[in-house]
Short mmCIF file of C-alpha atoms in Angstrom, two decimals:
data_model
loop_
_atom_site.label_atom_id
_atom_site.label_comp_id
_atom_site.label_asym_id
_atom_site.label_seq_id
_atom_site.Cartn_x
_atom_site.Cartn_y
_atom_site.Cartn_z
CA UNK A 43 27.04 -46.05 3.03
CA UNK A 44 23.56 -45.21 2.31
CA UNK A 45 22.82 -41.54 3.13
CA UNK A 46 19.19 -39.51 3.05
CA UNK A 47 17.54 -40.18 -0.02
CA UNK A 48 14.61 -38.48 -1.20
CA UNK A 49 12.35 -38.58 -3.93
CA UNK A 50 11.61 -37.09 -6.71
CA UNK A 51 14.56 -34.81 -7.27
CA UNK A 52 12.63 -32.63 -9.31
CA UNK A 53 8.87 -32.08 -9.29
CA UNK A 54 7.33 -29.00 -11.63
CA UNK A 55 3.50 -28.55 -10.67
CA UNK A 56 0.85 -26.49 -11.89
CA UNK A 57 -0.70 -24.14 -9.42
CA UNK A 58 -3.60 -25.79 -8.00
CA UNK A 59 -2.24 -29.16 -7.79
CA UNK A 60 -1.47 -31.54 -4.67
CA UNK A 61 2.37 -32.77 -4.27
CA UNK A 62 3.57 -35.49 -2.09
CA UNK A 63 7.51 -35.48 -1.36
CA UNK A 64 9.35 -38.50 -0.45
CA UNK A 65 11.84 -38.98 2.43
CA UNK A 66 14.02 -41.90 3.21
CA UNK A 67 16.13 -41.23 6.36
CA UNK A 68 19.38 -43.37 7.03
CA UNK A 69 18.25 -46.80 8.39
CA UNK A 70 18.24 -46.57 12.43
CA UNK A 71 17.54 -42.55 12.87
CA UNK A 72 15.26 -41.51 15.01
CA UNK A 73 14.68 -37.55 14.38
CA UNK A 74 13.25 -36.56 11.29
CA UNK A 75 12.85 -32.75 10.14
CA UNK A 76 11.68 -31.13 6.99
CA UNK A 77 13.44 -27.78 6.14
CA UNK A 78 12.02 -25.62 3.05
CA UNK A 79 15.04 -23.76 1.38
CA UNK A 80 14.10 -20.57 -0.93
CA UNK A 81 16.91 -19.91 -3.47
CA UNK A 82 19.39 -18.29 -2.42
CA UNK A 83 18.61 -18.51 1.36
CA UNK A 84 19.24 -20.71 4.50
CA UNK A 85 17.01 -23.77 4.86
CA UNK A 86 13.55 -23.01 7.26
CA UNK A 87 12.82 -25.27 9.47
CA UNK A 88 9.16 -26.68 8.48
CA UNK A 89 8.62 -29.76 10.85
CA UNK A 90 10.27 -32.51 13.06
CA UNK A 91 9.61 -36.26 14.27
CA UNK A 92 10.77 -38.81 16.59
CA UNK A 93 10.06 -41.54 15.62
CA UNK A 94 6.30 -41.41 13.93
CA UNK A 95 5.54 -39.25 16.11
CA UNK A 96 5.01 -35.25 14.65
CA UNK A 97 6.35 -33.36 17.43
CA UNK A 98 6.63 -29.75 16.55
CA UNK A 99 5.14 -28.60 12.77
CA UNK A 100 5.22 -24.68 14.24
CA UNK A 101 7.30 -24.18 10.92
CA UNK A 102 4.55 -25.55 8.13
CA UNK A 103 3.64 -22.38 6.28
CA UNK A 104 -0.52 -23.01 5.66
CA UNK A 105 -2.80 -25.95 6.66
CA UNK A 106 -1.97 -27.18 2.90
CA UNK A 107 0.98 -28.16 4.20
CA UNK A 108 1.08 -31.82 5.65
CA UNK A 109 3.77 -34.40 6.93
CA UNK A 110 3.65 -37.80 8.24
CA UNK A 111 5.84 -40.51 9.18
CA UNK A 112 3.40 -43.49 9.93
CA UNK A 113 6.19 -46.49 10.68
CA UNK A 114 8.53 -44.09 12.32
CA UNK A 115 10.82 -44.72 8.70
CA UNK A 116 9.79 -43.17 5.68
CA UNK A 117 8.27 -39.80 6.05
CA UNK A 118 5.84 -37.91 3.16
CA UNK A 119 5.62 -33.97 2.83
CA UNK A 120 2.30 -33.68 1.09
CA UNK A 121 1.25 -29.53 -0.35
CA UNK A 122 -1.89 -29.27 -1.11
CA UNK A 123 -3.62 -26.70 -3.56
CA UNK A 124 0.62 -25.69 -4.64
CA UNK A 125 1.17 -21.79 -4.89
CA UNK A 126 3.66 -20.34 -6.44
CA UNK A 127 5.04 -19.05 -3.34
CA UNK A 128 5.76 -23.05 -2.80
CA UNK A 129 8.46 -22.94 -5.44
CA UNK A 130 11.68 -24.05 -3.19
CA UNK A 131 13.97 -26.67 -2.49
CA UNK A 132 12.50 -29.56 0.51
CA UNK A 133 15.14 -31.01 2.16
CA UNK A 134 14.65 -33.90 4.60
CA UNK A 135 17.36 -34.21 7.34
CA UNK A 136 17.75 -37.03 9.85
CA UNK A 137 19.40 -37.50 13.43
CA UNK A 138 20.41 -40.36 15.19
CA UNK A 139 18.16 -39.87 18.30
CA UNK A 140 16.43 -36.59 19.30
CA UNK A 141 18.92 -34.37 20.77
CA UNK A 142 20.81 -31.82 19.02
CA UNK A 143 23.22 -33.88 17.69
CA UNK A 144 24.24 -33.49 13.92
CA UNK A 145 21.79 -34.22 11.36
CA UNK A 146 22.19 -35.59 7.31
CA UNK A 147 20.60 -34.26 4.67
CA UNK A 148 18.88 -35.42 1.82
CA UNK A 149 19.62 -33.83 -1.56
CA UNK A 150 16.40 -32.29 -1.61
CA UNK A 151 13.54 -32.26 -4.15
CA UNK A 152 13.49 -28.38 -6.38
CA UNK A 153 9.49 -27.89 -6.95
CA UNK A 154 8.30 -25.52 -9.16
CA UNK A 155 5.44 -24.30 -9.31
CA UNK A 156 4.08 -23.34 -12.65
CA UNK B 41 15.11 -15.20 15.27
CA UNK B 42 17.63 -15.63 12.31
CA UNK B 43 20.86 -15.75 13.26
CA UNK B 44 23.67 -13.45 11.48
CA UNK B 45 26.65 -14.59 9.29
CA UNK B 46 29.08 -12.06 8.02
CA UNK B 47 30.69 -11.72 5.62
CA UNK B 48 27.78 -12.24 2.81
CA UNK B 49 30.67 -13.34 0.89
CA UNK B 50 34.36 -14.07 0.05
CA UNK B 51 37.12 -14.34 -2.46
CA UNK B 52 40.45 -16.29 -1.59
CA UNK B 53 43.41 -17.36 -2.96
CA UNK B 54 44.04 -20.98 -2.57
CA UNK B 55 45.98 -21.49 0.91
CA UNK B 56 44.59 -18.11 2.38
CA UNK B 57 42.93 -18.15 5.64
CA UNK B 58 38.88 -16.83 6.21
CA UNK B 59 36.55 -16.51 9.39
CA UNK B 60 33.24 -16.84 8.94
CA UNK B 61 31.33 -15.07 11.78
CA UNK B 62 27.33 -15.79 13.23
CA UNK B 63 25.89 -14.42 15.50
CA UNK B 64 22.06 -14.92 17.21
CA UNK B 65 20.04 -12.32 19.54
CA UNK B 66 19.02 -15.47 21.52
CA UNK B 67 20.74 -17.40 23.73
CA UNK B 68 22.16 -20.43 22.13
CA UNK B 69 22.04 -24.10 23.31
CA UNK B 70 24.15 -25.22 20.00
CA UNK B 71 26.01 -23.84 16.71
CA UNK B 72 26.04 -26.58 13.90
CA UNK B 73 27.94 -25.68 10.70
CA UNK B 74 27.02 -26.79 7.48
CA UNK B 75 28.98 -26.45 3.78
CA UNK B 76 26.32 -26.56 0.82
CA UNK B 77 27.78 -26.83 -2.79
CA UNK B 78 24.79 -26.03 -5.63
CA UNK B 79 22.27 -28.09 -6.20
CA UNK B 80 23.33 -30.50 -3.23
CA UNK B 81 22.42 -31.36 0.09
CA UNK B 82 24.04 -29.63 3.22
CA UNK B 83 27.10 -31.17 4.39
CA UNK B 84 27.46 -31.74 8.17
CA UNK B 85 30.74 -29.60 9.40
CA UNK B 86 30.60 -29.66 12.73
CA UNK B 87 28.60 -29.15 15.75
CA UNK B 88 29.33 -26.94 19.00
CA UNK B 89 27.24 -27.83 22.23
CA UNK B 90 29.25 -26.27 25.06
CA UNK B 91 29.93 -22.29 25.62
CA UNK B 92 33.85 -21.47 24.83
CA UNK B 93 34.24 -25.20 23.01
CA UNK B 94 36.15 -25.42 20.23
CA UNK B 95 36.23 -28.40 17.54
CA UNK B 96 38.51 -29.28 14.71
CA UNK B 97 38.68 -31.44 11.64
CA UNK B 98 42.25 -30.93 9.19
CA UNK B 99 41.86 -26.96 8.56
CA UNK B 100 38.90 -26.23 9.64
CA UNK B 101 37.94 -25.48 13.05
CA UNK B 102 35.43 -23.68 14.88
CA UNK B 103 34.67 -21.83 18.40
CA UNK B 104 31.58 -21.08 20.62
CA UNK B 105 31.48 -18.14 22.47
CA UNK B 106 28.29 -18.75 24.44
CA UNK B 107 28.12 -15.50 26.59
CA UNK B 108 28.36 -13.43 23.31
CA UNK B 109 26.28 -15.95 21.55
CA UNK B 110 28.96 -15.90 18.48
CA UNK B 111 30.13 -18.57 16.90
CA UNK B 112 32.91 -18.57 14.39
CA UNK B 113 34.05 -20.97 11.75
CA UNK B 114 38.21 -20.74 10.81
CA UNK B 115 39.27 -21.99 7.45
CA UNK B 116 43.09 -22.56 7.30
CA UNK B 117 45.09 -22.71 4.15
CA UNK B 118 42.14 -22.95 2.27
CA UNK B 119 42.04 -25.64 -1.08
CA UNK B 120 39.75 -25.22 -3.80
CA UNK B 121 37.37 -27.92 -2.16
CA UNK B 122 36.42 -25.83 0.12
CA UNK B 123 34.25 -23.37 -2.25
CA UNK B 124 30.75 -23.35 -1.14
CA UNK B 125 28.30 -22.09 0.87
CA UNK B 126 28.25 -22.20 4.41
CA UNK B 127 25.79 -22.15 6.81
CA UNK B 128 25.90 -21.59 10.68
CA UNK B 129 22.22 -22.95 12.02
CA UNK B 130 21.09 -22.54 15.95
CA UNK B 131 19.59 -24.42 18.31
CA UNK B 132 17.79 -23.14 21.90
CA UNK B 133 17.69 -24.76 24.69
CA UNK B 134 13.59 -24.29 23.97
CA UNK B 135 13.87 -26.83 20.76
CA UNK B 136 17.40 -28.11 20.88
CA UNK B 137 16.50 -30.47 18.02
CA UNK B 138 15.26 -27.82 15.07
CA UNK B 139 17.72 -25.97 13.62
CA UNK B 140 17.68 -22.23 12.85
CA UNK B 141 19.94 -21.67 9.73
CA UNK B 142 21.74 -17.92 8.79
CA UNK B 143 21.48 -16.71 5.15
CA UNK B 144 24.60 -18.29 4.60
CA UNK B 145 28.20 -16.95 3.70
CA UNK B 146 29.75 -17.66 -0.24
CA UNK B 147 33.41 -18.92 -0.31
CA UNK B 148 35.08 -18.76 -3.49
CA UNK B 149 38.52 -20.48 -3.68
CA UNK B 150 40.47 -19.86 -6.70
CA UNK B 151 43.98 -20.90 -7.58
#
């Protein structure tokens, strides 16, 4: 069945340049969150939505960093101004409804930040 | 607050038996575990919602102690498959719904 996609897998930017991440949760979920993983580590939690609605983004690092989810589907991680502190892994995960019941990842997308 | 795994690491012998520990300074509303093989995307384990609960799938199980806030993950008879990393992540009762991950534990089957 069709899982969390996200796109692209890979992105390499140069410092200084904006970044928009792609997230397709499985059809039907509710909860969408945005986790940033630095190698080696366990995923941070960055940001969370029911539905299109942005209920808690305590996690975004800077006010470069900006999500949305317009249609309550397809959500967009958007970095403005990349550092090269940015370089990490951005997984998207979704849930079924929004209590803490399991949630799917995506594969992720690796940015680097050159 | 990060919650603890221990060990960092481990080394087995296909069929041997490992505990994977976590542990959080807060008080816990869930435990969800998590098995992440490189360069993929976190693989749902199991999740633990009630204080003492236990849950099972083949050799793999895992327990909740709520009062200590400890959670541990069993792996029994262990196959090769099962090399990864895993991750225990927390949720409060505060913000059930984002997950607070460990620094993750290395398992290493070999045959």
């Amino acid at each position: 069945g069709a899982g969390v996609s996200q796109s692209p897998r890979y992105k390499v930017a140069k410092r200084g340049q904006d970044v928009a991440l792609r997230c397709d949760p499985i059809s039907g979920h509710v909860s969408l969150f945005w986790y940033q993983q630095a190698l080696g580590q366990g995923p941070e939690f960055l940001t969370y939505f029911q539905n299109e609605a942005q209920l808690d983004k305590s996690g975004l690092p800077s006010d470069r960093f900006f999500a949305e989810r317009p249609e309550g589907s397809v959500s967009t991680l958007k970095i403005q101004r990349t550092q090269q502190e940015d370089s990490a892994v951005y997984l998207c995960a979704s849930s079924i409804s929004g209590r803490p019941l399991e949630q799917y990842f995506g594969p992720g997308t690796r940015l680097t930040v050159t | 607050q990060q919650p603890v795994q221990s060990p960092q690491a481990v080394i087995l012998r296909e069929g041997e038996d490992a505990v994977i520990n976590c542990s959080s300074s807060k008080a816990l509303y869930s435990v969800h575990w998590y098995r992440q093989k490189h360069g993929e995307a976190p693989v749902f384990l199991m999740i633990l919602l009630k204080g003492g609960e236990q849950k099972g799938h083949e050799k793999i199980s895992a327990s909740f102690n709520e009062k200590k806030q400890q959670s541990s993950l069993y792996l029994t008879a262990s196959q090769l498959s099962y090399s990864g990393t895993y991750f225990c992540g927390t949720g409060s009762a505060n913000s059930g719904y984002a997950l607070n991950f460990g620094k993750g534990t290395s398992l290493l089957v070999t045959p």
